[in-house]
Amino acid sequence: MVVRGGARTRRWPGDAWLRIGNSCDTGVPAGAPGDGEGVPNAHVLTRKGAEIPVRVLPVPGPDSGYALVFGDAEKRFDPLVRIHSRCLYGDTLQSDDCDCGSELDRAMDMIQGEGAGVLIYLEQEGRGAGLMVKALGLRLTQLSNIDTFAAYRELGYEGDLRLFGGAAELLRRELGMDSVRLLTNNPDKVVALRNAGIEVSPVALHTRPRSEWARKYLEAKRIQRGHDLLPRTVWVRGAWAKRTSLALLVASAGGASIWAEREIVVASQFLILTVFAASYPVRTSARFRTRALLRSTANRVAARYDRWCSENLDR
C-alpha cells in the first residue's frame, strides 16, 4: 500500500489500482458509484473465496445491459470475454433445465482463473422476447413436447430476437479491444464481434446437462441454431457409462471387503470415495479454495507490513 498526499492507493491482483480516500478504514472506495456519468466505480469482488477487481460500464445502444471489466482486461492481449443474456431461471434460480447458469459459472471460473476478463451481461431474458413469452414458450414446450424454438414460432415470435451490436461496440470503441477469446457456443455472437472489426477466437463452453429437458434444449440449439455443442447421444451414453462404471466399482469393492485382506479393503474404500468425489465435485473447487487461502495469507502479511511502516515512518 502506498501513501500519496493523504490518500492511499492499494494494489490488487491483476495490476488493477483502487484509490481509497482518507476514510480507508471504513473500506469505502473514494470512487464509489454515484449519480454522475463517468464516475469511477472500481471495487473488489469476492467470489468462491477469491478476490478480483472489477468496474462496471453501461452497454451503449438499444442493448440494455452492463459490462463487468475484471482486472486489467483492456490491457491484455486476447482477453477472455463472455457475452451473457440474462436468464432468471438459470442464473438466479439455478434451474437444471437449461445451461445458462452453468455456462456463466464456468465462464467466471475461467476469467477469475486468469485474473482478468470481461463479462457483458445483457437484459435479454427469453432470448430477447422477455420473461412472459419465455414462460408461455416453456408451457407450450411441456404440453406439446416441442422445443422452445418451435414454441416461439407457434406464439408468433422468432426463435432468437437478440442482437449483440452494442456489446461489440463497447469492446471495440470503449475498451479498445481488437482481439478476444470469446467464451461462447453461439455463432451469432462470433459474427457480431467480427462484423465490428474484432478478431475472435471462439472458446466453447461445454457443460454437462443436468436434466432431460436440458439435454433436449441443448440438442435443439445445436441443430436449429448451429451452436457448438456435443450431440445429445454423447451425454446419454456418457451418463450410462458413468453409472455402470460406478456400479461395477462398488460391487468389486464390496466383494473385496468380504474376502480380501484389511489393507485391500481400506484401499478399495478410499478408491470409491475418490471416484465419487471426482464424479460429483462440489461447487467450490479446491483450486479456488487454495488460491483464496494464499491470497488471504498474503493480505494479512501485507497488512502487518503496512502497520509497521505507518508506525515507524510516522515517527
mmCIF file of N, CA and C in Angstrom, residues 148-259:
data_model
loop_
_atom_site.group_PDB
_atom_site.id
_atom_site.type_symbol
_atom_site.label_atom_id
_atom_site.label_comp_id
_atom_site.label_asym_id
_atom_site.label_seq_id
_atom_site.Cartn_x
_atom_site.Cartn_y
_atom_site.Cartn_z
ATOM 1 N N THR A 148 -38.212 -25.181 -27.602
ATOM 2 C CA THR A 148 -38.611 -23.801 -27.344
ATOM 3 C C THR A 148 -38.579 -22.936 -28.601
ATOM 4 N N PHE A 149 -37.759 -23.284 -29.568
ATOM 5 C CA PHE A 149 -37.731 -22.517 -30.813
ATOM 6 C C PHE A 149 -39.037 -22.707 -31.577
ATOM 7 N N ALA A 150 -39.507 -23.943 -31.654
ATOM 8 C CA ALA A 150 -40.796 -24.200 -32.288
ATOM 9 C C ALA A 150 -41.931 -23.566 -31.495
ATOM 10 N N ALA A 151 -41.814 -23.568 -30.161
ATOM 11 C CA ALA A 151 -42.844 -22.954 -29.328
ATOM 12 C C ALA A 151 -42.926 -21.451 -29.574
ATOM 13 N N TYR A 152 -41.773 -20.804 -29.728
ATOM 14 C CA TYR A 152 -41.769 -19.367 -30.019
ATOM 15 C C TYR A 152 -42.469 -19.089 -31.351
ATOM 16 N N ARG A 153 -42.203 -19.910 -32.331
ATOM 17 C CA ARG A 153 -42.831 -19.706 -33.638
ATOM 18 C C ARG A 153 -44.351 -19.910 -33.541
ATOM 19 N N GLU A 154 -44.770 -20.870 -32.733
ATOM 20 C CA GLU A 154 -46.200 -21.078 -32.533
ATOM 21 C C GLU A 154 -46.855 -19.854 -31.890
ATOM 22 N N LEU A 155 -46.090 -19.152 -31.047
ATOM 23 C CA LEU A 155 -46.605 -17.962 -30.376
ATOM 24 C C LEU A 155 -46.458 -16.702 -31.219
ATOM 25 N N GLY A 156 -45.845 -16.808 -32.396
ATOM 26 C CA GLY A 156 -45.699 -15.658 -33.276
ATOM 27 C C GLY A 156 -44.413 -14.882 -33.096
ATOM 28 N N TYR A 157 -43.393 -15.482 -32.494
ATOM 29 C CA TYR A 157 -42.104 -14.825 -32.271
ATOM 30 C C TYR A 157 -41.008 -15.579 -33.008
ATOM 31 N N GLU A 158 -39.960 -14.865 -33.323
ATOM 32 C CA GLU A 158 -38.787 -15.522 -33.888
ATOM 33 C C GLU A 158 -38.100 -16.355 -32.804
ATOM 34 N N GLY A 159 -37.333 -17.337 -33.251
ATOM 35 C CA GLY A 159 -36.669 -18.206 -32.290
ATOM 36 C C GLY A 159 -35.660 -17.493 -31.417
ATOM 37 N N ASP A 160 -35.004 -16.465 -31.955
ATOM 38 C CA ASP A 160 -33.996 -15.719 -31.202
ATOM 39 C C ASP A 160 -34.044 -14.271 -31.659
ATOM 40 N N LEU A 161 -34.391 -13.362 -30.758
ATOM 41 C CA LEU A 161 -34.539 -11.938 -31.083
ATOM 42 C C LEU A 161 -33.343 -11.108 -30.639
ATOM 43 N N ARG A 162 -32.305 -11.725 -30.180
ATOM 44 C CA ARG A 162 -31.197 -10.982 -29.587
ATOM 45 C C ARG A 162 -30.286 -10.346 -30.641
ATOM 46 N N LEU A 163 -29.717 -9.192 -30.246
ATOM 47 C CA LEU A 163 -28.694 -8.507 -31.032
ATOM 48 C C LEU A 163 -27.501 -8.256 -30.128
ATOM 49 N N PHE A 164 -26.304 -8.275 -30.718
ATOM 50 C CA PHE A 164 -25.092 -8.130 -29.926
ATOM 51 C C PHE A 164 -24.215 -6.984 -30.427
ATOM 52 N N GLY A 165 -24.818 -6.062 -31.197
ATOM 53 C CA GLY A 165 -24.046 -4.940 -31.725
ATOM 54 C C GLY A 165 -23.537 -4.008 -30.645
ATOM 55 N N GLY A 166 -24.370 -3.731 -29.621
ATOM 56 C CA GLY A 166 -23.933 -2.860 -28.540
ATOM 57 C C GLY A 166 -22.765 -3.436 -27.765
ATOM 58 N N ALA A 167 -22.785 -4.745 -27.538
ATOM 59 C CA ALA A 167 -21.673 -5.386 -26.839
ATOM 60 C C ALA A 167 -20.395 -5.304 -27.654
ATOM 61 N N ALA A 168 -20.518 -5.511 -28.973
ATOM 62 C CA ALA A 168 -19.344 -5.423 -29.840
ATOM 63 C C ALA A 168 -18.793 -4.001 -29.877
ATOM 64 N N GLU A 169 -19.685 -3.010 -29.904
ATOM 65 C CA GLU A 169 -19.249 -1.611 -29.922
ATOM 66 C C GLU A 169 -18.509 -1.249 -28.642
ATOM 67 N N LEU A 170 -18.999 -1.742 -27.517
ATOM 68 C CA LEU A 170 -18.322 -1.447 -26.250
ATOM 69 C C LEU A 170 -16.918 -2.038 -26.230
ATOM 70 N N LEU A 171 -16.789 -3.270 -26.679
ATOM 71 C CA LEU A 171 -15.472 -3.907 -26.679
ATOM 72 C C LEU A 171 -14.506 -3.180 -27.604
ATOM 73 N N ARG A 172 -14.993 -2.767 -28.779
ATOM 74 C CA ARG A 172 -14.126 -2.178 -29.793
ATOM 75 C C ARG A 172 -13.784 -0.727 -29.487
ATOM 76 N N ARG A 173 -14.809 0.074 -29.157
ATOM 77 C CA ARG A 173 -14.589 1.516 -29.023
ATOM 78 C C ARG A 173 -14.207 1.943 -27.610
ATOM 79 N N GLU A 174 -14.937 1.438 -26.620
ATOM 80 C CA GLU A 174 -14.693 1.905 -25.261
ATOM 81 C C GLU A 174 -13.523 1.190 -24.591
ATOM 82 N N LEU A 175 -13.362 -0.088 -24.871
ATOM 83 C CA LEU A 175 -12.263 -0.832 -24.259
ATOM 84 C C LEU A 175 -11.076 -1.006 -25.198
ATOM 85 N N GLY A 176 -11.252 -0.649 -26.484
ATOM 86 C CA GLY A 176 -10.147 -0.707 -27.434
ATOM 87 C C GLY A 176 -9.648 -2.103 -27.735
ATOM 88 N N MET A 177 -10.519 -3.085 -27.685
ATOM 89 C CA MET A 177 -10.107 -4.464 -27.937
ATOM 90 C C MET A 177 -10.279 -4.802 -29.403
ATOM 91 N N ASP A 178 -9.232 -5.330 -30.020
ATOM 92 C CA ASP A 178 -9.323 -5.759 -31.415
ATOM 93 C C ASP A 178 -9.123 -7.253 -31.575
ATOM 94 N N SER A 179 -8.932 -7.961 -30.444
ATOM 95 C CA SER A 179 -8.754 -9.406 -30.484
ATOM 96 C C SER A 179 -9.176 -9.971 -29.135
ATOM 97 N N VAL A 180 -10.095 -10.934 -29.156
ATOM 98 C CA VAL A 180 -10.590 -11.508 -27.908
ATOM 99 C C VAL A 180 -10.749 -13.010 -28.052
ATOM 100 N N ARG A 181 -10.779 -13.682 -26.904
ATOM 101 C CA ARG A 181 -11.193 -15.080 -26.838
ATOM 102 C C ARG A 181 -12.622 -15.088 -26.302
ATOM 103 N N LEU A 182 -13.554 -15.417 -27.158
ATOM 104 C CA LEU A 182 -14.963 -15.316 -26.819
ATOM 105 C C LEU A 182 -15.465 -16.638 -26.252
ATOM 106 N N LEU A 183 -15.934 -16.601 -25.016
ATOM 107 C CA LEU A 183 -16.448 -17.790 -24.347
ATOM 108 C C LEU A 183 -17.900 -18.002 -24.755
ATOM 109 N N THR A 184 -18.124 -18.800 -25.776
ATOM 110 C CA THR A 184 -19.474 -18.980 -26.280
ATOM 111 C C THR A 184 -19.568 -20.224 -27.144
ATOM 112 N N ASN A 185 -20.794 -20.736 -27.239
ATOM 113 C CA ASN A 185 -21.114 -21.778 -28.205
ATOM 114 C C ASN A 185 -21.956 -21.230 -29.351
ATOM 115 N N ASN A 186 -22.304 -19.935 -29.263
ATOM 116 C CA ASN A 186 -23.247 -19.307 -30.181
ATOM 117 C C ASN A 186 -22.526 -18.640 -31.344
ATOM 118 N N PRO A 187 -22.718 -19.094 -32.575
ATOM 119 C CA PRO A 187 -22.023 -18.470 -33.717
ATOM 120 C C PRO A 187 -22.497 -17.044 -33.992
ATOM 121 N N ASP A 188 -23.715 -16.676 -33.575
ATOM 122 C CA ASP A 188 -24.206 -15.319 -33.803
ATOM 123 C C ASP A 188 -23.360 -14.288 -33.055
ATOM 124 N N LYS A 189 -22.894 -14.637 -31.878
ATOM 125 C CA LYS A 189 -22.049 -13.714 -31.120
ATOM 126 C C LYS A 189 -20.697 -13.533 -31.797
ATOM 127 N N VAL A 190 -20.176 -14.620 -32.335
ATOM 128 C CA VAL A 190 -18.895 -14.536 -33.051
ATOM 129 C C VAL A 190 -19.024 -13.630 -34.264
ATOM 130 N N VAL A 191 -20.113 -13.785 -35.025
ATOM 131 C CA VAL A 191 -20.333 -12.968 -36.224
ATOM 132 C C VAL A 191 -20.480 -11.500 -35.852
ATOM 133 N N ALA A 192 -21.204 -11.186 -34.769
ATOM 134 C CA ALA A 192 -21.413 -9.801 -34.360
ATOM 135 C C ALA A 192 -20.101 -9.112 -34.037
ATOM 136 N N LEU A 193 -19.205 -9.800 -33.347
ATOM 137 C CA LEU A 193 -17.922 -9.189 -32.989
ATOM 138 C C LEU A 193 -17.020 -9.052 -34.207
ATOM 139 N N ARG A 194 -17.032 -10.032 -35.080
ATOM 140 C CA ARG A 194 -16.204 -9.943 -36.277
ATOM 141 C C ARG A 194 -16.688 -8.838 -37.210
ATOM 142 N N ASN A 195 -17.993 -8.617 -37.259
ATOM 143 C CA ASN A 195 -18.521 -7.524 -38.073
ATOM 144 C C ASN A 195 -18.106 -6.167 -37.529
ATOM 145 N N ALA A 196 -17.774 -6.104 -36.245
ATOM 146 C CA ALA A 196 -17.307 -4.858 -35.632
ATOM 147 C C ALA A 196 -15.799 -4.689 -35.758
ATOM 148 N N GLY A 197 -15.129 -5.590 -36.463
ATOM 149 C CA GLY A 197 -13.691 -5.479 -36.659
ATOM 150 C C GLY A 197 -12.851 -6.110 -35.577
ATOM 151 N N ILE A 198 -13.436 -7.001 -34.795
ATOM 152 C CA ILE A 198 -12.713 -7.664 -33.708
ATOM 153 C C ILE A 198 -12.344 -9.070 -34.152
ATOM 154 N N GLU A 199 -11.091 -9.415 -33.979
ATOM 155 C CA GLU A 199 -10.647 -10.776 -34.264
ATOM 156 C C GLU A 199 -11.090 -11.688 -33.123
ATOM 157 N N VAL A 200 -11.809 -12.748 -33.445
ATOM 158 C CA VAL A 200 -12.424 -13.595 -32.424
ATOM 159 C C VAL A 200 -11.867 -15.007 -32.498
ATOM 160 N N SER A 201 -11.468 -15.507 -31.328
ATOM 161 C CA SER A 201 -11.109 -16.919 -31.184
ATOM 162 C C SER A 201 -12.156 -17.558 -30.273
ATOM 163 N N PRO A 202 -13.124 -18.290 -30.848
ATOM 164 C CA PRO A 202 -14.186 -18.866 -30.021
ATOM 165 C C PRO A 202 -13.650 -19.942 -29.074
ATOM 166 N N VAL A 203 -14.135 -19.910 -27.854
ATOM 167 C CA VAL A 203 -13.808 -20.919 -26.850
ATOM 168 C C VAL A 203 -15.125 -21.535 -26.396
ATOM 169 N N ALA A 204 -15.344 -22.798 -26.743
ATOM 170 C CA ALA A 204 -16.619 -23.451 -26.436
ATOM 171 C C ALA A 204 -16.757 -23.689 -24.938
ATOM 172 N N LEU A 205 -17.987 -23.537 -24.450
ATOM 173 C CA LEU A 205 -18.308 -23.807 -23.054
ATOM 174 C C LEU A 205 -19.217 -25.032 -23.005
ATOM 175 N N HIS A 206 -18.622 -26.192 -22.895
ATOM 176 C CA HIS A 206 -19.394 -27.428 -22.841
ATOM 177 C C HIS A 206 -19.667 -27.782 -21.384
ATOM 178 N N THR A 207 -20.924 -27.708 -20.988
ATOM 179 C CA THR A 207 -21.325 -28.062 -19.634
ATOM 180 C C THR A 207 -22.257 -29.271 -19.691
ATOM 181 N N ARG A 208 -22.200 -30.079 -18.676
ATOM 182 C CA ARG A 208 -22.995 -31.297 -18.658
ATOM 183 C C ARG A 208 -24.452 -30.962 -18.340
ATOM 184 N N PRO A 209 -25.401 -31.367 -19.182
ATOM 185 C CA PRO A 209 -26.816 -31.125 -18.880
ATOM 186 C C PRO A 209 -27.238 -31.876 -17.630
ATOM 187 N N ARG A 210 -28.060 -31.219 -16.817
ATOM 188 C CA ARG A 210 -28.435 -31.782 -15.523
ATOM 189 C C ARG A 210 -29.847 -32.349 -15.502
ATOM 190 N N SER A 211 -30.529 -32.353 -16.633
ATOM 191 C CA SER A 211 -31.868 -32.943 -16.697
ATOM 192 C C SER A 211 -32.153 -33.319 -18.145
ATOM 193 N N GLU A 212 -33.219 -34.095 -18.349
ATOM 194 C CA GLU A 212 -33.601 -34.491 -19.700
ATOM 195 C C GLU A 212 -34.066 -33.285 -20.506
ATOM 196 N N TRP A 213 -34.752 -32.335 -19.853
ATOM 197 C CA TRP A 213 -35.157 -31.120 -20.552
ATOM 198 C C TRP A 213 -33.931 -30.348 -21.036
ATOM 199 N N ALA A 214 -32.877 -30.301 -20.219
ATOM 200 C CA ALA A 214 -31.657 -29.605 -20.619
ATOM 201 C C ALA A 214 -31.009 -30.286 -21.822
ATOM 202 N N ARG A 215 -30.999 -31.617 -21.840
ATOM 203 C CA ARG A 215 -30.419 -32.333 -22.979
ATOM 204 C C ARG A 215 -31.193 -32.035 -24.266
ATOM 205 N N LYS A 216 -32.517 -31.985 -24.167
ATOM 206 C CA LYS A 216 -33.328 -31.664 -25.343
ATOM 207 C C LYS A 216 -33.089 -30.225 -25.806
ATOM 208 N N TYR A 217 -32.946 -29.318 -24.849
ATOM 209 C CA TYR A 217 -32.727 -27.911 -25.199
ATOM 210 C C TYR A 217 -31.378 -27.712 -25.884
ATOM 211 N N LEU A 218 -30.353 -28.349 -25.363
ATOM 212 C CA LEU A 218 -29.031 -28.247 -25.983
ATOM 213 C C LEU A 218 -29.042 -28.840 -27.387
ATOM 214 N N GLU A 219 -29.745 -29.940 -27.556
ATOM 215 C CA GLU A 219 -29.823 -30.555 -28.871
ATOM 216 C C GLU A 219 -30.556 -29.640 -29.853
ATOM 217 N N ALA A 220 -31.611 -28.954 -29.391
ATOM 218 C CA ALA A 220 -32.323 -28.017 -30.258
ATOM 219 C C ALA A 220 -31.429 -26.840 -30.646
ATOM 220 N N LYS A 221 -30.644 -26.333 -29.717
ATOM 221 C CA LYS A 221 -29.723 -25.235 -30.041
ATOM 222 C C LYS A 221 -28.658 -25.696 -31.028
ATOM 223 N N ARG A 222 -28.193 -26.919 -30.880
ATOM 224 C CA ARG A 222 -27.161 -27.428 -31.788
ATOM 225 C C ARG A 222 -27.709 -27.595 -33.203
ATOM 226 N N ILE A 223 -28.920 -28.146 -33.334
ATOM 227 C CA ILE A 223 -29.469 -28.445 -34.656
ATOM 228 C C ILE A 223 -30.040 -27.196 -35.321
ATOM 229 N N GLN A 224 -30.824 -26.412 -34.578
ATOM 230 C CA GLN A 224 -31.554 -25.305 -35.191
ATOM 231 C C GLN A 224 -30.757 -24.012 -35.263
ATOM 232 N N ARG A 225 -29.848 -23.787 -34.332
ATOM 233 C CA ARG A 225 -29.104 -22.520 -34.315
ATOM 234 C C ARG A 225 -27.617 -22.704 -34.574
ATOM 235 N N GLY A 226 -27.156 -23.923 -34.753
ATOM 236 C CA GLY A 226 -25.759 -24.159 -35.078
ATOM 237 C C GLY A 226 -24.793 -23.951 -33.940
ATOM 238 N N HIS A 227 -25.248 -24.095 -32.706
ATOM 239 C CA HIS A 227 -24.354 -23.915 -31.563
ATOM 240 C C HIS A 227 -23.316 -25.036 -31.514
ATOM 241 N N ASP A 228 -22.141 -24.676 -31.042
ATOM 242 C CA ASP A 228 -21.039 -25.633 -30.932
ATOM 243 C C ASP A 228 -21.240 -26.470 -29.676
ATOM 244 N N LEU A 229 -22.070 -27.496 -29.780
ATOM 245 C CA LEU A 229 -22.409 -28.338 -28.654
ATOM 246 C C LEU A 229 -22.246 -29.809 -29.027
ATOM 247 N N LEU A 230 -22.042 -30.627 -28.018
ATOM 248 C CA LEU A 230 -21.924 -32.054 -28.250
ATOM 249 C C LEU A 230 -23.294 -32.653 -28.513
ATOM 250 N N PRO A 231 -23.384 -33.664 -29.379
ATOM 251 C CA PRO A 231 -24.682 -34.302 -29.633
ATOM 252 C C PRO A 231 -25.277 -34.885 -28.358
ATOM 253 N N ARG A 232 -26.596 -34.972 -28.316
ATOM 254 C CA ARG A 232 -27.297 -35.479 -27.146
ATOM 255 C C ARG A 232 -26.898 -36.918 -26.833
ATOM 256 N N THR A 233 -26.596 -37.717 -27.859
ATOM 257 C CA THR A 233 -26.224 -39.112 -27.622
ATOM 258 C C THR A 233 -24.946 -39.236 -26.809
ATOM 259 N N VAL A 234 -24.055 -38.236 -26.953
ATOM 260 C CA VAL A 234 -22.807 -38.271 -26.180
ATOM 261 C C VAL A 234 -23.109 -38.178 -24.693
ATOM 262 N N TRP A 235 -24.010 -37.234 -24.312
ATOM 263 C CA TRP A 235 -24.328 -37.081 -22.895
ATOM 264 C C TRP A 235 -25.081 -38.303 -22.370
ATOM 265 N N VAL A 236 -25.989 -38.869 -23.167
ATOM 266 C CA VAL A 236 -26.760 -40.029 -22.719
ATOM 267 C C VAL A 236 -25.841 -41.223 -22.500
ATOM 268 N N ARG A 237 -24.987 -41.503 -23.499
ATOM 269 C CA ARG A 237 -24.063 -42.628 -23.351
ATOM 270 C C ARG A 237 -23.064 -42.382 -22.231
ATOM 271 N N GLY A 238 -22.626 -41.136 -22.086
ATOM 272 C CA GLY A 238 -21.688 -40.823 -21.014
ATOM 273 C C GLY A 238 -22.296 -41.040 -19.640
ATOM 274 N N ALA A 239 -23.553 -40.625 -19.460
ATOM 275 C CA ALA A 239 -24.224 -40.831 -18.173
ATOM 276 C C ALA A 239 -24.411 -42.321 -17.898
ATOM 277 N N TRP A 240 -24.777 -43.092 -18.941
ATOM 278 C CA TRP A 240 -24.946 -44.536 -18.766
ATOM 279 C C TRP A 240 -23.627 -45.201 -18.405
ATOM 280 N N ALA A 241 -22.566 -44.830 -19.094
ATOM 281 C CA ALA A 241 -21.253 -45.411 -18.800
ATOM 282 C C ALA A 241 -20.779 -45.044 -17.400
ATOM 283 N N LYS A 242 -21.089 -43.812 -16.985
ATOM 284 C CA LYS A 242 -20.687 -43.379 -15.647
ATOM 285 C C LYS A 242 -21.389 -44.196 -14.574
ATOM 286 N N ARG A 243 -22.711 -44.380 -14.722
ATOM 287 C CA ARG A 243 -23.456 -45.154 -13.725
ATOM 288 C C ARG A 243 -22.998 -46.609 -13.716
ATOM 289 N N THR A 244 -22.745 -47.162 -14.896
ATOM 290 C CA THR A 244 -22.315 -48.558 -14.962
ATOM 291 C C THR A 244 -20.956 -48.756 -14.307
ATOM 292 N N SER A 245 -20.022 -47.867 -14.595
ATOM 293 C CA SER A 245 -18.676 -47.994 -14.026
ATOM 294 C C SER A 245 -18.698 -47.836 -12.517
ATOM 295 N N LEU A 246 -19.528 -46.905 -12.021
ATOM 296 C CA LEU A 246 -19.624 -46.737 -10.573
ATOM 297 C C LEU A 246 -20.238 -47.971 -9.920
ATOM 298 N N ALA A 247 -21.246 -48.557 -10.567
ATOM 299 C CA ALA A 247 -21.867 -49.771 -10.012
ATOM 300 C C ALA A 247 -20.875 -50.919 -9.965
ATOM 301 N N LEU A 248 -20.098 -51.106 -11.027
ATOM 302 C CA LEU A 248 -19.090 -52.168 -11.041
ATOM 303 C C LEU A 248 -18.020 -51.936 -9.987
ATOM 304 N N LEU A 249 -17.642 -50.671 -9.823
ATOM 305 C CA LEU A 249 -16.619 -50.353 -8.830
ATOM 306 C C LEU A 249 -17.113 -50.666 -7.422
ATOM 307 N N VAL A 250 -18.360 -50.270 -7.132
ATOM 308 C CA VAL A 250 -18.911 -50.540 -5.806
ATOM 309 C C VAL A 250 -19.050 -52.037 -5.579
ATOM 310 N N ALA A 251 -19.484 -52.774 -6.607
ATOM 311 C CA ALA A 251 -19.631 -54.221 -6.457
ATOM 312 C C ALA A 251 -18.288 -54.900 -6.208
ATOM 313 N N SER A 252 -17.275 -54.516 -6.965
ATOM 314 C CA SER A 252 -15.953 -55.125 -6.785
ATOM 315 C C SER A 252 -15.367 -54.766 -5.432
ATOM 316 N N ALA A 253 -15.577 -53.515 -5.000
ATOM 317 C CA ALA A 253 -15.061 -53.121 -3.689
ATOM 318 C C ALA A 253 -15.799 -53.853 -2.576
ATOM 319 N N GLY A 254 -17.118 -54.067 -2.772
ATOM 320 C CA GLY A 254 -17.867 -54.821 -1.767
ATOM 321 C C GLY A 254 -17.381 -56.253 -1.656
ATOM 322 N N GLY A 255 -17.085 -56.870 -2.809
ATOM 323 C CA GLY A 255 -16.545 -58.225 -2.770
ATOM 324 C C GLY A 255 -15.184 -58.273 -2.113
ATOM 325 N N ALA A 256 -14.373 -57.256 -2.379
ATOM 326 C CA ALA A 256 -13.038 -57.217 -1.766
ATOM 327 C C ALA A 256 -13.134 -57.074 -0.255
ATOM 328 N N SER A 257 -14.141 -56.296 0.216
ATOM 329 C CA SER A 257 -14.271 -56.091 1.663
ATOM 330 C C SER A 257 -14.668 -57.383 2.392
ATOM 331 N N ILE A 258 -15.210 -58.353 1.663
ATOM 332 C CA ILE A 258 -15.631 -59.617 2.297
ATOM 333 C C ILE A 258 -14.490 -60.629 2.304
ATOM 334 N N TRP A 259 -13.793 -60.753 1.177
ATOM 335 C CA TRP A 259 -12.806 -61.826 1.042
ATOM 336 C C TRP A 259 -11.355 -61.358 1.096
#
